Coordinates of C-alpha atoms and ligand atoms in Angstrom, one line a residue:
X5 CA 0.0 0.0 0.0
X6 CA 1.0 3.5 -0.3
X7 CA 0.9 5.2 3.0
X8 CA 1.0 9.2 2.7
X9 CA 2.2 11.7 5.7
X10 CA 1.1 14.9 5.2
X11 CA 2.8 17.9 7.3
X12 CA 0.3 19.3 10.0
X13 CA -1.1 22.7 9.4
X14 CA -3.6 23.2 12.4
X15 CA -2.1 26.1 13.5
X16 CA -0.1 25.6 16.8
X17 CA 0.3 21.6 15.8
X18 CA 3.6 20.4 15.9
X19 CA 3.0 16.8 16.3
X20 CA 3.2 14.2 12.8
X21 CA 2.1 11.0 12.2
X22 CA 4.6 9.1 11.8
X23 CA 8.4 8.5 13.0
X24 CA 11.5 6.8 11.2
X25 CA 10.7 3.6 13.2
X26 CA 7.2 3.4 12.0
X27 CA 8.5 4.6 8.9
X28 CA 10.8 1.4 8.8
X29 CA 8.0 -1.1 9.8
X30 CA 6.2 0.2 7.3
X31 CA 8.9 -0.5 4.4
X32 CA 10.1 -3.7 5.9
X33 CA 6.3 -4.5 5.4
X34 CA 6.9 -3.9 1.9
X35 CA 4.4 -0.6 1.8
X36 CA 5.9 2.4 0.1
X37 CA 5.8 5.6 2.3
X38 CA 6.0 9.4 1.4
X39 CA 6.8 11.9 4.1
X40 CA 5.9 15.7 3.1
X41 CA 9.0 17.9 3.6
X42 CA 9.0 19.2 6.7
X43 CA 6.3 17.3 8.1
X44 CA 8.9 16.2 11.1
X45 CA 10.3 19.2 12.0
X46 CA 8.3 20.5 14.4
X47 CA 8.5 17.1 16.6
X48 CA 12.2 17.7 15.8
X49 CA 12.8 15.1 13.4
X50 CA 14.4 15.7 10.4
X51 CA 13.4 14.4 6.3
X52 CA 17.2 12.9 6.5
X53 CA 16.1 10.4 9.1
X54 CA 13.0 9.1 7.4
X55 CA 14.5 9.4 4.1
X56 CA 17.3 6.8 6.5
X57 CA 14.7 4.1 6.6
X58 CA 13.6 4.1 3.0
X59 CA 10.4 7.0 3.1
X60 CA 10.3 9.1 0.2
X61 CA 10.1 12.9 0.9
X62 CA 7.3 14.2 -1.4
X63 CA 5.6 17.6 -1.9
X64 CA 1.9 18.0 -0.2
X65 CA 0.3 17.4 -3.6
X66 CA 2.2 13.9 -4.4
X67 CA 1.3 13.0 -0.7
X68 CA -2.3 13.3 -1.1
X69 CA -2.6 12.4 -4.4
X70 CA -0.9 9.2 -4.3
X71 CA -1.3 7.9 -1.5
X72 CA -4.2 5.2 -0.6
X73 CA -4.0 5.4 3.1
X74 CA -2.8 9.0 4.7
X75 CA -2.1 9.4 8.1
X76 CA -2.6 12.6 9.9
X77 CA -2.3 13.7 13.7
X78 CA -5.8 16.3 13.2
X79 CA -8.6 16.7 11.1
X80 CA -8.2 18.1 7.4
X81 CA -8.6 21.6 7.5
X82 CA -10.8 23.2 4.6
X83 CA -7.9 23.7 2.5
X84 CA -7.2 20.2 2.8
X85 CA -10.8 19.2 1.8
X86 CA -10.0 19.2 -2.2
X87 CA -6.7 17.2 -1.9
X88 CA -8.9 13.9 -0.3
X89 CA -9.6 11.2 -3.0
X90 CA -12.7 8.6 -3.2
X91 CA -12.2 5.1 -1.6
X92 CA -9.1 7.3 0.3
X93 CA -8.7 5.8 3.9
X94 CA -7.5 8.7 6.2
X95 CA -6.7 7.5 9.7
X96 CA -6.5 10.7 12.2
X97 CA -8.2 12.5 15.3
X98 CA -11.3 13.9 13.8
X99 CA -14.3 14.4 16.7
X100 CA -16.4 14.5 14.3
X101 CA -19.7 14.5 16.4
X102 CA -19.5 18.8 16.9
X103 CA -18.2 18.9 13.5
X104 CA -20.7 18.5 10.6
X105 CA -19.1 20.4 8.3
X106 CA -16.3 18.6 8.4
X107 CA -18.1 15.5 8.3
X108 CA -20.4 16.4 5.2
X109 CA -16.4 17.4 3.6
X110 CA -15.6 13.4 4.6
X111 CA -18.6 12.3 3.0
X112 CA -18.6 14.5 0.0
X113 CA -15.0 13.3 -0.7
X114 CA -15.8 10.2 -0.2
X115 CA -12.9 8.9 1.5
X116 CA -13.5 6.2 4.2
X117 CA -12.8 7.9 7.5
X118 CA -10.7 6.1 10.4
X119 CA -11.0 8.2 14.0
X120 CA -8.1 7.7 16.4
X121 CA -10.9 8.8 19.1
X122 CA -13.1 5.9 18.3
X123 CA -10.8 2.9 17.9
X124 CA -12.1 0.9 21.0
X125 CA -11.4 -1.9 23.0
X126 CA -13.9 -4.7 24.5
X127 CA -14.7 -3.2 27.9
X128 CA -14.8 0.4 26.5
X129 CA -10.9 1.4 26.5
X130 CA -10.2 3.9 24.2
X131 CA -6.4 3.2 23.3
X132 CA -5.4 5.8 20.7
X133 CA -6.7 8.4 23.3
X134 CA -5.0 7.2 26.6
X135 CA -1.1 8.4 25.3
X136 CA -2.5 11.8 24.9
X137 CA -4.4 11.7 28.9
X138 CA -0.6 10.3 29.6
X139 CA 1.0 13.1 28.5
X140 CA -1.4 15.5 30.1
X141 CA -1.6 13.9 32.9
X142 CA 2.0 14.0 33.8
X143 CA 2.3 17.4 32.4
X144 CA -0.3 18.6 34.7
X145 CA 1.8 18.4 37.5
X146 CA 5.0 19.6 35.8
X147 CA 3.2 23.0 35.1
X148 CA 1.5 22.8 37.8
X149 CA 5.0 23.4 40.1
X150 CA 5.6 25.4 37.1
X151 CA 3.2 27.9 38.3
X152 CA 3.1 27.7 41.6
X153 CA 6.5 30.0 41.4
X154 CA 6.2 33.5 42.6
X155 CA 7.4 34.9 39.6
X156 CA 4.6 32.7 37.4
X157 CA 1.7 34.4 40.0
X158 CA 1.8 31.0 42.2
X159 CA 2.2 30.6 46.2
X160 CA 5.9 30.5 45.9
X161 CA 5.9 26.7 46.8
X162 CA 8.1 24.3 45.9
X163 CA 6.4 20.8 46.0
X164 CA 9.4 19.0 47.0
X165 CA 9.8 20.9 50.2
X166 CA 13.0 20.9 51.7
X167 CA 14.4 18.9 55.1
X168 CA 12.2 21.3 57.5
X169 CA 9.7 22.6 55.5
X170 CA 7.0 20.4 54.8
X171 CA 6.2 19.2 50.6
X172 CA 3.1 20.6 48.4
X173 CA -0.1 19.3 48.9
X174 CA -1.5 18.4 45.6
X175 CA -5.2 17.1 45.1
X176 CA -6.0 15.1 42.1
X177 CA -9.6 14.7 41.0
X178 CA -10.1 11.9 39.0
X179 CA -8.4 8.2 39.2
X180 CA -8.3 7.4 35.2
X181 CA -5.6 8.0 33.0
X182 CA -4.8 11.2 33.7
X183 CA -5.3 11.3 37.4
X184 CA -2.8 8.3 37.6
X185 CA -0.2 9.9 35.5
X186 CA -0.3 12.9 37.6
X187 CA -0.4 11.4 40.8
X188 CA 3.1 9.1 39.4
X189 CA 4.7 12.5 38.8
X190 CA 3.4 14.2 41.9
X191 CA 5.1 11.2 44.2
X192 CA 8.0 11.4 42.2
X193 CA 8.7 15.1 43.3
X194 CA 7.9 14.2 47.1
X195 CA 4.7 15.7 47.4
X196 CA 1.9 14.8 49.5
X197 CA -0.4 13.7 47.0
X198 CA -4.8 12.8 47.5
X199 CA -6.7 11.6 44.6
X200 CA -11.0 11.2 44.3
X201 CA -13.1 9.0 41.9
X202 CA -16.7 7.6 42.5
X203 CA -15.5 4.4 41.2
X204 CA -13.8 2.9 44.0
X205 CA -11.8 0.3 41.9
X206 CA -10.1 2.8 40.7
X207 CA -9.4 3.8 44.1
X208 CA -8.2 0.3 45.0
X209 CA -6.3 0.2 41.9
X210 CA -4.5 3.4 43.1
X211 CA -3.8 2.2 46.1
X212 CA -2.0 -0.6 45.3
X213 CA -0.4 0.7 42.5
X214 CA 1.5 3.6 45.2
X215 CA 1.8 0.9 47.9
X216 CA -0.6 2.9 49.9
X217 CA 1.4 6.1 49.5
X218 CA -1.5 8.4 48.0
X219 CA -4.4 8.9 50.1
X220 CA -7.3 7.8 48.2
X221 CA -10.7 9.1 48.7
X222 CA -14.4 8.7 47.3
X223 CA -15.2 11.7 45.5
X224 CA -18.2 14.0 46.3
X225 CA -18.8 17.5 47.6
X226 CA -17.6 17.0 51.0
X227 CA -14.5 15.5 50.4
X228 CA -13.8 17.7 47.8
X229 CA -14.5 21.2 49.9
X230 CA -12.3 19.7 52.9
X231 CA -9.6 18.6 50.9
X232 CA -9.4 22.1 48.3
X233 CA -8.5 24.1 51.8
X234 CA -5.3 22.2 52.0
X235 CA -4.0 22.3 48.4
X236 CA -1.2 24.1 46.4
X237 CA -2.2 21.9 43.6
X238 CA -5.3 21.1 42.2
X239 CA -5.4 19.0 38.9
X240 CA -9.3 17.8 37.3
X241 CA -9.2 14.4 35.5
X242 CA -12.7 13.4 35.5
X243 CA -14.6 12.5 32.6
X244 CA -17.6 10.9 31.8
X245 CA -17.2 9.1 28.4
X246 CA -18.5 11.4 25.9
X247 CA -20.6 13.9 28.4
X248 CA -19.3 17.0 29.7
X249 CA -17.1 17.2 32.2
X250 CA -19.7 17.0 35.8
X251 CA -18.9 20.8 37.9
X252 CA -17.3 19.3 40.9
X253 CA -15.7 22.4 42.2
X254 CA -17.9 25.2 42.9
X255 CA -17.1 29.1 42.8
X256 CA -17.1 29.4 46.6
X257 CA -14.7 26.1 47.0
X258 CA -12.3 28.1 44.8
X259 CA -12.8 31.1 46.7
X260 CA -12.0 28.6 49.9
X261 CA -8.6 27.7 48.4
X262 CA -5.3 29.6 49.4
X263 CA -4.1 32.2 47.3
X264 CA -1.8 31.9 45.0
X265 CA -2.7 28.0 44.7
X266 CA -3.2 26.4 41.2
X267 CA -5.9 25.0 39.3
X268 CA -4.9 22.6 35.8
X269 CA -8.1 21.2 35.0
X270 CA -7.1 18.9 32.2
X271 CA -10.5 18.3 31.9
X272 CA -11.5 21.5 30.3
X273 CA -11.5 19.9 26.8
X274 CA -15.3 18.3 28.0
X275 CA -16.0 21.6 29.3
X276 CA -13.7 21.3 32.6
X277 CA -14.5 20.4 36.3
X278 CA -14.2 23.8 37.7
X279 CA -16.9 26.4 37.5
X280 CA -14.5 29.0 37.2
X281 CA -11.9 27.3 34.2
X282 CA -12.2 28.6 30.6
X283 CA -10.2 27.1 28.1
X284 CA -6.6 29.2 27.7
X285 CA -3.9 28.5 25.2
X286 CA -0.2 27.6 25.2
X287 CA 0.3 31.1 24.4
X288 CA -1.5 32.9 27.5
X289 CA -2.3 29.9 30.1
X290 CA -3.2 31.0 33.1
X291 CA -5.4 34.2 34.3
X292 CA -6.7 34.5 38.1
X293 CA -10.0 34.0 40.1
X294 CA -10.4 34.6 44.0
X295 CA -6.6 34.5 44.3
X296 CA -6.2 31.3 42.2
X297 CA -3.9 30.4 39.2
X298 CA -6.6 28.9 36.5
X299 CA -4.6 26.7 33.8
X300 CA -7.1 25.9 30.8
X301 CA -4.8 24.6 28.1
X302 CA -7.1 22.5 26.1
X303 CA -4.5 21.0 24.1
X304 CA -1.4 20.6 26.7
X305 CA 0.4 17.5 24.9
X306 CA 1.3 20.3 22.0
X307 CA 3.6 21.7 24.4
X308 CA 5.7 18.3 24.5
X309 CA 5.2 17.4 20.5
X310 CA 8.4 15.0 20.1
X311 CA 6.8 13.3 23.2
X312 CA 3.6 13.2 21.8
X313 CA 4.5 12.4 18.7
X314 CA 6.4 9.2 19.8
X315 CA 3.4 8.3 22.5
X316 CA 1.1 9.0 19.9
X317 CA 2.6 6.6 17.0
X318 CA 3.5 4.0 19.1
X319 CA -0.2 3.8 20.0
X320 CA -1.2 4.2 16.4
X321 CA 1.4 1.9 14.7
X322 CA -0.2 -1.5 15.1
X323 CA -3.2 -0.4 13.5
X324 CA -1.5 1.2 10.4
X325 CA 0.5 -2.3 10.2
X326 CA -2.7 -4.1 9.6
X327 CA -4.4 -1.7 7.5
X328 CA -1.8 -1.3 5.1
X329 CA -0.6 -5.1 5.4
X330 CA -4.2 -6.4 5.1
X331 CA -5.8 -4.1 3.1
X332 CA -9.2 -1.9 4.7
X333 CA -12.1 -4.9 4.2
X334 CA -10.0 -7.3 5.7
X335 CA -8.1 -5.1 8.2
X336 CA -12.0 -4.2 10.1
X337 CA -13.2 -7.5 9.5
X338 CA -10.1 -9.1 11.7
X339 CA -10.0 -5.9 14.0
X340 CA -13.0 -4.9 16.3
X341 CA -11.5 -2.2 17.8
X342 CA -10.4 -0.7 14.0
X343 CA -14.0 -1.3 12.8
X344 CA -15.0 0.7 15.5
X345 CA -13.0 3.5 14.4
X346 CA -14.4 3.9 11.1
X347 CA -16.9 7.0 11.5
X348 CA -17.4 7.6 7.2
X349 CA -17.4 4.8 4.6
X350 CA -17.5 6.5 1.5
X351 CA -20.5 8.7 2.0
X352 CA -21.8 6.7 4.7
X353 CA -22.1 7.6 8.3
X354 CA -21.3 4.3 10.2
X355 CA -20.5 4.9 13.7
X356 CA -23.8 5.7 15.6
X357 CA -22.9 8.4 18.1
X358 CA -21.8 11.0 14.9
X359 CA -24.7 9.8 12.7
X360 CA -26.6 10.9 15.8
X361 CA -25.5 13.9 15.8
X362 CA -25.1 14.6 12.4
X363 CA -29.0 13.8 12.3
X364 CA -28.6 10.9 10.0
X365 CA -28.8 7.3 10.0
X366 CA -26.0 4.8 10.7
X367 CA -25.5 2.4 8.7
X368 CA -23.8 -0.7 10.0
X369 CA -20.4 -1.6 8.3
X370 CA -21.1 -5.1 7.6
X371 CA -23.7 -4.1 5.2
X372 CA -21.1 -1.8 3.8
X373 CA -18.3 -4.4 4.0
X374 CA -21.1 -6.8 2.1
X375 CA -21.2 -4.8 -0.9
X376 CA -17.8 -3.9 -1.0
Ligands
NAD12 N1 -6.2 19.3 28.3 C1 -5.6 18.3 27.5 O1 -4.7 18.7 26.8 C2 -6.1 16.9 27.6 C3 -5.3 15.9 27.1 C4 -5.7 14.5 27.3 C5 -6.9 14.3 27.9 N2 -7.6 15.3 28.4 C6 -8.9 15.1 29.1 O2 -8.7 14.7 30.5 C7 -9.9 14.1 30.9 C8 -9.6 12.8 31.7 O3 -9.2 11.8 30.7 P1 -8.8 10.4 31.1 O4 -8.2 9.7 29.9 O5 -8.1 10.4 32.4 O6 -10.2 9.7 31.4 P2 -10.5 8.3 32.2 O7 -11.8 7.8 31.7 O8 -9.3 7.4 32.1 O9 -10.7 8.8 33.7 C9 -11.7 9.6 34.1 C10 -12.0 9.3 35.6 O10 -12.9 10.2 36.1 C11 -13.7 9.5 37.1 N3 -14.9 10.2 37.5 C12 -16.1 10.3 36.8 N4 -16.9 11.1 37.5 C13 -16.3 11.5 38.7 C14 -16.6 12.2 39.8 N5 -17.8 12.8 40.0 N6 -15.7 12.4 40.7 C15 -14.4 11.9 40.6 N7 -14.0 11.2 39.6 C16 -15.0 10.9 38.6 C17 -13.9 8.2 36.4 O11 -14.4 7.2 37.4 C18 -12.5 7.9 35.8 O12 -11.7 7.1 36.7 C19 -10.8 14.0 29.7 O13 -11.7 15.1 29.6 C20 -9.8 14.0 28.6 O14 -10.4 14.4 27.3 C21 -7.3 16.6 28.2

């Protein structure tokens, strides 16, 4: 198969998707892979070092034009919309459910659309999402300490502490993906870290995984107002699959919380956890309220983009394997997860949560795979 990388051009994206080692799989697999010029660079990697594992480097319009699969890290943009091809498999983030006209571009075009979002596991895990709550959840905390410097508008803590002086407190609300990433990084500075879910196998999970050194905590209002008074550090991990993001911290609890502490709701992609977040950028992340530090970057892993890249691909890789090695009929037909990823056959809306809300029918792939 010919699999086609174009460069990102969402502004602010620096992530691509693919590296040299996937480029290399992907050649040793016999598949023939252009790379558009440039399409590395932001995640620091240079056209030399795919061009090292046997890519060609291409111009935009080869990319799209030639190739049968394309891999991207975002959605196409409109400018991107004439470059797709019919019977086109494009394999990328594309939440597609607030997007309709994006979606009507997919269908109009159409190419048979792949989401990353909605590649899903037997018991609902959702694995080309969890490197990016990885990411941000271990960022949280970074930025977090980041901020909690005077100079940054913080308390002037440092969560370590020092022999004497007693470590951050840092609450984390939210035992998934993120909340455990955060909570590794937050014991790994020293600390004094408590974490809240409703789900209390998460919370047993937590606590085995720390050997009992987080306190865990079953998550509602009480808990969370006594625990906010203590913090420096308070990260928001929650999420209900596909719902916004529940309010779990009132104005008045941020009004309860020192000054000078932080807020990084990671969560304020679903619409945040924090009655008082708005979404901020990597630009200009943090304004105040009550006293408080309010972090609202939507899109944190774009601040790590060779990180994310890698995390991301490494995820992703397997799945681009068996496309390109099977071919697309077979590839969902052997694959549940895959097959759950496909959101646009060629016109068709498949996956029934963006017909929903795109107002149309689904319509199931096997009938589609049937008459292909
Ligand atoms: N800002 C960013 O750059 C960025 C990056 C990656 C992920 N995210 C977001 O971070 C959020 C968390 O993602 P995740 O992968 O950790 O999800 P996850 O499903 O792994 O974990 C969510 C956790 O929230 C818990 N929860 C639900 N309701 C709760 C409540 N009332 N109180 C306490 N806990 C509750 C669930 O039990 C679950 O353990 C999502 O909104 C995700 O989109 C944001």
């Amino acid at each position: 198969m010919i699999v086609g990388v174009p460069r990102e051009i969402k502004s602010g994206e620096q992530r691509v998707a693919l590296t040299p080692p996937g480029a290399r799989a992907l050649v040793e697999g016999k598949h023939r892979v252009l790379v558009e010029q440039g399409a590395g660079l932001g995640s620091s990697i240079r056209d030399e070092e795919y061009a090292r594992e046997g890519a060609t480097l291409a111009s935009v319009e080869d990319v799209w034009k030639q190739a049968e699969l394309i891999l991207k890290v975002k959605e196409p943009l409109a400018e991107e919309y004439p470059r797709m091809r019919a019977g086109q498999i494009l394999f990328t983030y594309l939440h597609l459910a607030p997007a309709p006209e994006l979606a009507r571009a997919l269908q109009a075009a159409e190419v048979v659309a792949i989401a990353y979002e909605t590649v899903e596991r037997p018991g609902g895990a959702l694995p080309l999402l969890a490197p990016m709550s990885e990411v941000a959840g271990r960022l949280s905390v970074q930025e977090g300490a980041f901020f909690l410097t005077k100079a940054r508008g913080g308390r002037g803590i440092l969560l370590a502490g020092v022999p004497g002086v007693p470590p951050g407190n840092i609450v984390v609300l939210g035992a998934g993906t993120v909340g455990i990433n955060a909570a590794r990084i937050a014991l790994g500075l020293g600390a004094d870290v408590s974490i809240l879910d409703i789900n209390l196998d998460r919370l047993r999970a937590v606590d085995d995984l720390f050997h009992g050194r987080v306190i865990t905590l079953v998550s509602n209002s009480f808990n969370i107002s006594q625990v906010l008074r203590r913090a420096d550090l308070l990260v928001g991990a929650v999420l209900v699959t596909g719902a916004l993001a529940p309010v779990l911290v009132t104005k008045e609890m941020v009004t309860s919380m020192k000054e000078g502490s932080v807020i990084v709701d990671v969560a304020v992609d679903q619409g945040g956890t924090v009655e008082t977040i708005h979404p901020t950028t990597l630009h200009d992340p943090t304004y105040l309220v009550s006293g408080v530090v309010h972090y609202g970057v939507a899109n944190m892993p774009a601040l790590v983009p060779r990180t994310s890249t890698f995390a991301l691909t490494n995820a992703t890789l397997p799945y681009v394997l068996e496309l390109a090695g099977k071919g697309l009929a077979a590839a969902v037909r052997d694959n549940a997860p895959l097959a759950k990823g496909v959101n646009i056959w060629r016109g068709r809306v498949v996956h029934p949560a963006v017909a929903e809300a795109l107002g149309e029918p689904a319509t199931p792939l096997p009938t589609l795979l049937e008459r292909s």
